[in-house]
Amino acid sequence: MAKQPGRQPVNASTGYVRDLWNACYININQCNEVIYALNNYEIEDLSEDMKKRYLGEARFIRGLLYSHLVKQWGDIPLKLTPTDEADTYAVRTKEADVWNAIIEDLEYAKDNLPVEYTDKANDYGRATCWAAMHELCKCLLTGKRDD
């Protein structure tokens, strides 16, 4: 069969597919590092409110990235702790369990991110509780959840 103009085969070695997968997991690992550090180290001059906000931001981003992955591939590896070396053995987690983790992250973000930021010049683009609620609603609908 002749190749149709504008159509390309899509598989695991297709550049943009591989790049999306890699970028998501690199950023998920960075979120996991932030979450781990905030939960396990005493950070001087960091108030409890700021700690919760930073955790909310990291969990919002992680939930958003996992939602992109699970919508594309269904069952995917679910990593909720930092990885510091190459992982050559990945186990796929059931889609429903991934959705549960995403929803848990977005619920936390919704409850701990501010409604708005007062310093609009320096905080432009930061996630708010409204962004978390928006993503949470999309995930509840996409994941066919009724809670």
PDB file of C-alpha atoms in Angstrom:
ATOM      1  CA  MET A   1       0.000   0.000   0.000  1.00  0.00           C
ATOM      2  CA  ALA A   2       1.342   3.410  -0.962  1.00  0.00           C
ATOM      3  CA  LYS A   3       2.047   5.915   1.769  1.00  0.00           C
ATOM      4  CA  GLN A   4      -0.575   8.638   1.873  1.00  0.00           C
ATOM      5  CA  PRO A   5       0.698  12.231   1.851  1.00  0.00           C
ATOM      6  CA  GLY A   6       0.686  13.783   5.323  1.00  0.00           C
ATOM      7  CA  ARG A   7       0.369  10.450   7.120  1.00  0.00           C
ATOM      8  CA  GLN A   8       3.190   8.907   9.091  1.00  0.00           C
ATOM      9  CA  PRO A   9       3.328   5.602  10.913  1.00  0.00           C
ATOM     10  CA  VAL A  10       3.139   6.018  14.686  1.00  0.00           C
ATOM     11  CA  ASN A  11       4.991   3.644  16.980  1.00  0.00           C
ATOM     12  CA  ALA A  12       7.323   3.775  19.969  1.00  0.00           C
ATOM     13  CA  SER A  13      10.275   4.895  17.852  1.00  0.00           C
ATOM     14  CA  THR A  14       8.415   7.768  16.179  1.00  0.00           C
ATOM     15  CA  GLY A  15      10.261  10.899  17.281  1.00  0.00           C
ATOM     16  CA  TYR A  16       7.393  12.966  18.650  1.00  0.00           C
ATOM     17  CA  VAL A  17       5.874   9.980  20.466  1.00  0.00           C
ATOM     18  CA  ARG A  18       9.195   9.106  22.100  1.00  0.00           C
ATOM     19  CA  ASP A  19       9.849  12.784  22.901  1.00  0.00           C
ATOM     20  CA  LEU A  20       6.439  13.233  24.579  1.00  0.00           C
ATOM     21  CA  TRP A  21       6.924  10.092  26.659  1.00  0.00           C
ATOM     22  CA  ASN A  22      10.459  11.074  27.707  1.00  0.00           C
ATOM     23  CA  ALA A  23       9.578  14.703  28.470  1.00  0.00           C
ATOM     24  CA  CYS A  24       6.622  13.686  30.629  1.00  0.00           C
ATOM     25  CA  TYR A  25       8.637  11.211  32.682  1.00  0.00           C
ATOM     26  CA  ILE A  26      11.602  13.588  33.079  1.00  0.00           C
ATOM     27  CA  ASN A  27       9.259  16.256  34.428  1.00  0.00           C
ATOM     28  CA  ILE A  28       7.340  13.756  36.580  1.00  0.00           C
ATOM     29  CA  ASN A  29      10.647  12.760  38.168  1.00  0.00           C
ATOM     30  CA  GLN A  30      11.429  16.427  38.851  1.00  0.00           C
ATOM     31  CA  CYS A  31       8.037  16.791  40.550  1.00  0.00           C
ATOM     32  CA  ASN A  32       8.758  13.653  42.579  1.00  0.00           C
ATOM     33  CA  GLU A  33      12.096  15.179  43.677  1.00  0.00           C
ATOM     34  CA  VAL A  34      10.367  18.372  44.843  1.00  0.00           C
ATOM     35  CA  ILE A  35       7.650  16.430  46.675  1.00  0.00           C
ATOM     36  CA  TYR A  36      10.225  14.176  48.337  1.00  0.00           C
ATOM     37  CA  ALA A  37      12.409  17.105  49.416  1.00  0.00           C
ATOM     38  CA  LEU A  38       9.501  19.096  50.823  1.00  0.00           C
ATOM     39  CA  ASN A  39       8.235  16.089  52.775  1.00  0.00           C
ATOM     40  CA  ASN A  40      11.596  14.838  54.047  1.00  0.00           C
ATOM     41  CA  TYR A  41      13.900  17.816  54.631  1.00  0.00           C
ATOM     42  CA  GLU A  42      13.678  20.784  56.937  1.00  0.00           C
ATOM     43  CA  ILE A  43      13.954  23.847  54.715  1.00  0.00           C
ATOM     44  CA  GLU A  44      14.993  26.969  56.558  1.00  0.00           C
ATOM     45  CA  ASP A  45      12.568  29.927  56.404  1.00  0.00           C
ATOM     46  CA  LEU A  46       9.911  27.915  54.563  1.00  0.00           C
ATOM     47  CA  SER A  47       6.514  28.472  56.145  1.00  0.00           C
ATOM     48  CA  GLU A  48       3.944  25.679  56.322  1.00  0.00           C
ATOM     49  CA  ASP A  49       1.687  27.618  53.921  1.00  0.00           C
ATOM     50  CA  MET A  50       4.460  27.957  51.338  1.00  0.00           C
ATOM     51  CA  LYS A  51       5.362  24.295  51.746  1.00  0.00           C
ATOM     52  CA  LYS A  52       1.754  23.317  51.017  1.00  0.00           C
ATOM     53  CA  ARG A  53       1.653  25.667  48.034  1.00  0.00           C
ATOM     54  CA  TYR A  54       4.862  24.228  46.567  1.00  0.00           C
ATOM     55  CA  LEU A  55       3.574  20.699  47.151  1.00  0.00           C
ATOM     56  CA  GLY A  56       0.319  21.715  45.461  1.00  0.00           C
ATOM     57  CA  GLU A  57       2.195  23.070  42.451  1.00  0.00           C
ATOM     58  CA  ALA A  58       4.342  19.945  42.096  1.00  0.00           C
ATOM     59  CA  ARG A  59       1.352  17.630  42.484  1.00  0.00           C
ATOM     60  CA  PHE A  60      -0.675  19.692  40.018  1.00  0.00           C
ATOM     61  CA  ILE A  61       2.057  19.399  37.378  1.00  0.00           C
ATOM     62  CA  ARG A  62       2.574  15.694  38.066  1.00  0.00           C
ATOM     63  CA  GLY A  63      -1.169  15.042  37.793  1.00  0.00           C
ATOM     64  CA  LEU A  64      -1.361  17.019  34.563  1.00  0.00           C
ATOM     65  CA  LEU A  65       1.546  15.089  33.032  1.00  0.00           C
ATOM     66  CA  TYR A  66       0.138  11.719  34.057  1.00  0.00           C
ATOM     67  CA  SER A  67      -3.242  12.678  32.591  1.00  0.00           C
ATOM     68  CA  HIS A  68      -1.555  13.312  29.231  1.00  0.00           C
ATOM     69  CA  LEU A  69       0.182   9.934  29.391  1.00  0.00           C
ATOM     70  CA  VAL A  70      -2.801   7.860  30.508  1.00  0.00           C
ATOM     71  CA  LYS A  71      -5.067   9.414  27.854  1.00  0.00           C
ATOM     72  CA  GLN A  72      -2.556   8.442  25.168  1.00  0.00           C
ATOM     73  CA  TRP A  73      -1.509   4.984  26.340  1.00  0.00           C
ATOM     74  CA  GLY A  74      -3.872   3.659  29.024  1.00  0.00           C
ATOM     75  CA  ASP A  75      -1.850   1.437  31.367  1.00  0.00           C
ATOM     76  CA  ILE A  76       1.469   3.194  32.042  1.00  0.00           C
ATOM     77  CA  PRO A  77       4.284   3.034  34.614  1.00  0.00           C
ATOM     78  CA  LEU A  78       3.284   5.043  37.689  1.00  0.00           C
ATOM     79  CA  LYS A  79       6.262   6.511  39.530  1.00  0.00           C
ATOM     80  CA  LEU A  80       5.431   8.470  42.690  1.00  0.00           C
ATOM     81  CA  THR A  81       8.954   8.571  44.140  1.00  0.00           C
ATOM     82  CA  PRO A  82      12.150  10.033  42.663  1.00  0.00           C
ATOM     83  CA  THR A  83      14.320   7.919  40.399  1.00  0.00           C
ATOM     84  CA  ASP A  84      18.040   8.685  40.481  1.00  0.00           C
ATOM     85  CA  GLU A  85      19.278   6.189  37.897  1.00  0.00           C
ATOM     86  CA  ALA A  86      18.069   4.571  34.702  1.00  0.00           C
ATOM     87  CA  ASP A  87      15.104   2.298  35.286  1.00  0.00           C
ATOM     88  CA  THR A  88      15.331  -0.569  32.844  1.00  0.00           C
ATOM     89  CA  TYR A  89      12.409  -2.477  34.313  1.00  0.00           C
ATOM     90  CA  ALA A  90       9.121  -0.627  34.145  1.00  0.00           C
ATOM     91  CA  VAL A  91       5.813  -2.193  35.096  1.00  0.00           C
ATOM     92  CA  ARG A  92       2.587  -0.816  33.701  1.00  0.00           C
ATOM     93  CA  THR A  93       0.003   0.233  36.267  1.00  0.00           C
ATOM     94  CA  LYS A  94      -3.659  -0.303  35.503  1.00  0.00           C
ATOM     95  CA  GLU A  95      -5.343   2.759  34.024  1.00  0.00           C
ATOM     96  CA  ALA A  96      -7.872   2.989  36.879  1.00  0.00           C
ATOM     97  CA  ASP A  97      -5.039   3.111  39.438  1.00  0.00           C
ATOM     98  CA  VAL A  98      -3.274   5.837  37.463  1.00  0.00           C
ATOM     99  CA  TRP A  99      -6.507   7.867  37.385  1.00  0.00           C
ATOM    100  CA  ASN A 100      -6.778   7.435  41.170  1.00  0.00           C
ATOM    101  CA  ALA A 101      -3.262   8.829  41.654  1.00  0.00           C
ATOM    102  CA  ILE A 102      -3.982  11.736  39.295  1.00  0.00           C
ATOM    103  CA  ILE A 103      -7.198  12.581  41.108  1.00  0.00           C
ATOM    104  CA  GLU A 104      -5.445  12.415  44.488  1.00  0.00           C
ATOM    105  CA  ASP A 105      -2.752  14.834  43.239  1.00  0.00           C
ATOM    106  CA  LEU A 106      -5.288  17.247  41.770  1.00  0.00           C
ATOM    107  CA  GLU A 107      -7.467  17.136  44.909  1.00  0.00           C
ATOM    108  CA  TYR A 108      -4.409  18.079  46.968  1.00  0.00           C
ATOM    109  CA  ALA A 109      -3.561  20.873  44.526  1.00  0.00           C
ATOM    110  CA  LYS A 110      -7.140  22.171  44.585  1.00  0.00           C
ATOM    111  CA  ASP A 111      -7.091  22.327  48.372  1.00  0.00           C
ATOM    112  CA  ASN A 112      -3.634  23.907  48.725  1.00  0.00           C
ATOM    113  CA  LEU A 113      -3.125  26.286  45.803  1.00  0.00           C
ATOM    114  CA  PRO A 114      -4.200  29.915  46.160  1.00  0.00           C
ATOM    115  CA  VAL A 115      -7.260  31.376  44.455  1.00  0.00           C
ATOM    116  CA  GLU A 116      -5.016  34.042  42.931  1.00  0.00           C
ATOM    117  CA  TYR A 117      -1.577  35.545  43.354  1.00  0.00           C
ATOM    118  CA  THR A 118      -1.046  39.085  44.550  1.00  0.00           C
ATOM    119  CA  ASP A 119       2.248  39.637  42.703  1.00  0.00           C
ATOM    120  CA  LYS A 120       0.939  39.198  39.173  1.00  0.00           C
ATOM    121  CA  ALA A 121       4.229  40.262  37.555  1.00  0.00           C
ATOM    122  CA  ASN A 122       6.325  37.557  39.256  1.00  0.00           C
ATOM    123  CA  ASP A 123       3.672  34.863  39.649  1.00  0.00           C
ATOM    124  CA  TYR A 124       2.154  34.993  36.167  1.00  0.00           C
ATOM    125  CA  GLY A 125       1.522  31.472  34.884  1.00  0.00           C
ATOM    126  CA  ARG A 126       1.554  29.760  38.277  1.00  0.00           C
ATOM    127  CA  ALA A 127      -1.158  27.203  38.952  1.00  0.00           C
ATOM    128  CA  THR A 128      -4.140  28.269  41.047  1.00  0.00           C
ATOM    129  CA  CYS A 129      -6.852  26.257  42.739  1.00  0.00           C
ATOM    130  CA  TRP A 130      -9.067  27.109  39.730  1.00  0.00           C
ATOM    131  CA  ALA A 131      -6.619  25.447  37.343  1.00  0.00           C
ATOM    132  CA  ALA A 132      -6.506  22.394  39.612  1.00  0.00           C
ATOM    133  CA  MET A 133     -10.316  22.245  39.737  1.00  0.00           C
ATOM    134  CA  HIS A 134     -10.478  22.519  35.948  1.00  0.00           C
ATOM    135  CA  GLU A 135      -8.051  19.634  35.455  1.00  0.00           C
ATOM    136  CA  LEU A 136      -9.741  17.617  38.188  1.00  0.00           C
ATOM    137  CA  CYS A 137     -13.115  17.951  36.451  1.00  0.00           C
ATOM    138  CA  LYS A 138     -11.601  16.915  33.111  1.00  0.00           C
ATOM    139  CA  CYS A 139      -9.967  13.891  34.719  1.00  0.00           C
ATOM    140  CA  LEU A 140     -13.135  12.820  36.522  1.00  0.00           C
ATOM    141  CA  LEU A 141     -15.017  12.969  33.237  1.00  0.00           C
ATOM    142  CA  THR A 142     -12.279  11.361  31.140  1.00  0.00           C
ATOM    143  CA  GLY A 143     -11.650   8.634  33.704  1.00  0.00           C
ATOM    144  CA  LYS A 144     -15.398   7.942  33.800  1.00  0.00           C
ATOM    145  CA  ARG A 145     -15.597   8.637  37.523  1.00  0.00           C
ATOM    146  CA  ASP A 146     -18.752   9.744  39.257  1.00  0.00           C
ATOM    147  CA  ASP A 147     -17.223  11.087  42.450  1.00  0.00           C
TER     148      ASP A 147
END
